[in-house]
Amino acid sequence: MDFLIKRALADTVLFDPSKGLNLATLLYRVINFGIAVGAPIAVILVIWGAFRIMFARGNPSEIVNGGKTILYAAVGYGIIILAWGILSLVESVLKTG
C-alpha cells in the first residue's frame, strides 16, 4: 500500500502560484495593488466627508462625522503608503546587512 502512495505522489504535478517570484516582489505587488485600489476609495471618502459637512445644516454631530470620515480616509491611505516605505526600508537593510 505504501508503494501506491509513493507512486501517486510521484506523478503529481504542482502548480507554482508565485511563478518564481521572491517574497519582496510579491509584497511590492500586493502593496502597489493596495495603492491603486486605495487611492480612488480615499478620494471618494474625502468627497463623501465633504458632502456630509456641507449638508450638515448646522448639526454639529454631522460636521464632526464628516471631518472624521475625511481623517480616516487620509489615515488609511497614509498607512498603505507607509507600508510601501517600510517594505523598502526592510529590504534595503536586509540586502546591506
mmCIF file of C-alpha atoms in Angstrom:
data_model
loop_
_atom_site.group_PDB
_atom_site.id
_atom_site.type_symbol
_atom_site.label_atom_id
_atom_site.label_comp_id
_atom_site.label_asym_id
_atom_site.label_seq_id
_atom_site.Cartn_x
_atom_site.Cartn_y
_atom_site.Cartn_z
ATOM 1 C CA MET A 1 0.000 0.000 0.000
ATOM 2 C CA ASP A 2 2.877 2.332 0.773
ATOM 3 C CA PHE A 3 4.182 1.767 -2.771
ATOM 4 C CA LEU A 4 0.897 3.036 -4.241
ATOM 5 C CA ILE A 5 1.000 6.207 -2.157
ATOM 6 C CA LYS A 6 4.588 6.980 -3.210
ATOM 7 C CA ARG A 7 3.718 6.295 -6.838
ATOM 8 C CA ALA A 8 0.650 8.583 -6.683
ATOM 9 C CA LEU A 9 2.670 11.410 -5.155
ATOM 10 C CA ALA A 10 5.449 10.995 -7.700
ATOM 11 C CA ASP A 11 3.008 11.539 -10.576
ATOM 12 C CA THR A 12 1.577 14.717 -9.060
ATOM 13 C CA VAL A 13 2.443 17.984 -10.819
ATOM 14 C CA LEU A 14 2.181 21.035 -8.587
ATOM 15 C CA PHE A 15 1.305 24.476 -9.889
ATOM 16 C CA ASP A 16 3.579 27.291 -8.678
ATOM 17 C CA PRO A 17 1.258 30.253 -7.934
ATOM 18 C CA SER A 18 4.162 32.618 -7.270
ATOM 19 C CA LYS A 19 5.684 31.934 -10.713
ATOM 20 C CA GLY A 20 9.183 32.068 -9.264
ATOM 21 C CA LEU A 21 8.790 35.429 -7.509
ATOM 22 C CA ASN A 22 10.579 36.143 -4.257
ATOM 23 C CA LEU A 23 8.752 37.420 -1.187
ATOM 24 C CA ALA A 24 9.777 41.070 -1.612
ATOM 25 C CA THR A 25 8.475 41.232 -5.184
ATOM 26 C CA LEU A 26 5.229 39.609 -4.133
ATOM 27 C CA LEU A 27 4.775 42.088 -1.273
ATOM 28 C CA TYR A 28 5.543 45.021 -3.578
ATOM 29 C CA ARG A 29 2.866 43.812 -5.983
ATOM 30 C CA VAL A 30 0.324 43.488 -3.156
ATOM 31 C CA ILE A 31 1.141 46.966 -1.818
ATOM 32 C CA ASN A 32 1.057 48.528 -5.294
ATOM 33 C CA PHE A 33 -2.359 46.929 -5.795
ATOM 34 C CA GLY A 34 -3.441 48.404 -2.454
ATOM 35 C CA ILE A 35 -2.229 51.842 -3.532
ATOM 36 C CA ALA A 36 -4.015 51.574 -6.877
ATOM 37 C CA VAL A 37 -7.283 50.467 -5.275
ATOM 38 C CA GLY A 38 -6.964 52.652 -2.174
ATOM 39 C CA ALA A 39 -6.449 55.954 -3.979
ATOM 40 C CA PRO A 40 -9.892 56.133 -5.604
ATOM 41 C CA ILE A 41 -11.526 54.852 -2.430
ATOM 42 C CA ALA A 42 -9.762 57.538 -0.391
ATOM 43 C CA VAL A 43 -10.858 60.239 -2.846
ATOM 44 C CA ILE A 44 -14.458 59.029 -2.719
ATOM 45 C CA LEU A 45 -14.400 59.015 1.089
ATOM 46 C CA VAL A 46 -12.953 62.543 1.215
ATOM 47 C CA ILE A 47 -15.693 63.751 -1.128
ATOM 48 C CA TRP A 48 -18.293 61.913 0.967
ATOM 49 C CA GLY A 49 -16.968 63.554 4.140
ATOM 50 C CA ALA A 50 -17.039 66.969 2.471
ATOM 51 C CA PHE A 51 -20.661 66.431 1.409
ATOM 52 C CA ARG A 52 -21.546 65.432 4.958
ATOM 53 C CA ILE A 53 -20.022 68.669 6.222
ATOM 54 C CA MET A 54 -21.696 70.799 3.533
ATOM 55 C CA PHE A 55 -25.135 69.290 4.097
ATOM 56 C CA ALA A 56 -24.921 69.206 7.903
ATOM 57 C CA ARG A 57 -27.278 72.196 8.139
ATOM 58 C CA GLY A 58 -25.628 73.379 11.325
ATOM 59 C CA ASN A 59 -25.812 69.987 13.035
ATOM 60 C CA PRO A 60 -22.528 69.758 14.971
ATOM 61 C CA SER A 61 -22.513 65.958 15.115
ATOM 62 C CA GLU A 62 -22.771 65.700 11.298
ATOM 63 C CA ILE A 63 -19.918 68.184 10.904
ATOM 64 C CA VAL A 64 -17.784 66.112 13.274
ATOM 65 C CA ASN A 65 -18.722 62.885 11.467
ATOM 66 C CA GLY A 66 -17.788 64.405 8.100
ATOM 67 C CA GLY A 67 -14.447 65.502 9.495
ATOM 68 C CA LYS A 68 -13.849 62.031 10.902
ATOM 69 C CA THR A 69 -14.620 60.476 7.518
ATOM 70 C CA ILE A 70 -12.008 62.695 5.870
ATOM 71 C CA LEU A 71 -9.498 61.997 8.627
ATOM 72 C CA TYR A 72 -9.985 58.216 8.469
ATOM 73 C CA ALA A 73 -9.626 58.230 4.684
ATOM 74 C CA ALA A 74 -6.357 60.152 4.922
ATOM 75 C CA VAL A 75 -5.016 57.927 7.717
ATOM 76 C CA GLY A 76 -5.978 54.742 5.880
ATOM 77 C CA TYR A 77 -4.284 55.807 2.672
ATOM 78 C CA GLY A 78 -1.281 57.002 4.663
ATOM 79 C CA ILE A 79 -0.939 53.538 6.211
ATOM 80 C CA ILE A 80 -0.876 51.987 2.743
ATOM 81 C CA ILE A 81 1.846 54.420 1.640
ATOM 82 C CA LEU A 82 3.823 53.770 4.836
ATOM 83 C CA ALA A 83 3.647 50.024 4.187
ATOM 84 C CA TRP A 84 5.472 50.573 0.909
ATOM 85 C CA GLY A 85 8.117 52.688 2.650
ATOM 86 C CA ILE A 86 8.593 50.186 5.471
ATOM 87 C CA LEU A 87 8.971 47.350 2.976
ATOM 88 C CA SER A 88 11.600 49.350 1.070
ATOM 89 C CA LEU A 89 13.451 50.092 4.303
ATOM 90 C CA VAL A 90 13.437 46.482 5.473
ATOM 91 C CA GLU A 91 14.550 45.277 2.053
ATOM 92 C CA SER A 92 17.465 47.721 1.935
ATOM 93 C CA VAL A 93 18.562 46.798 5.481
ATOM 94 C CA LEU A 94 18.447 43.077 4.702
ATOM 95 C CA LYS A 95 20.389 43.493 1.454
ATOM 96 C CA THR A 96 23.176 45.550 3.026
ATOM 97 C CA GLY A 97 23.269 43.781 6.388
#
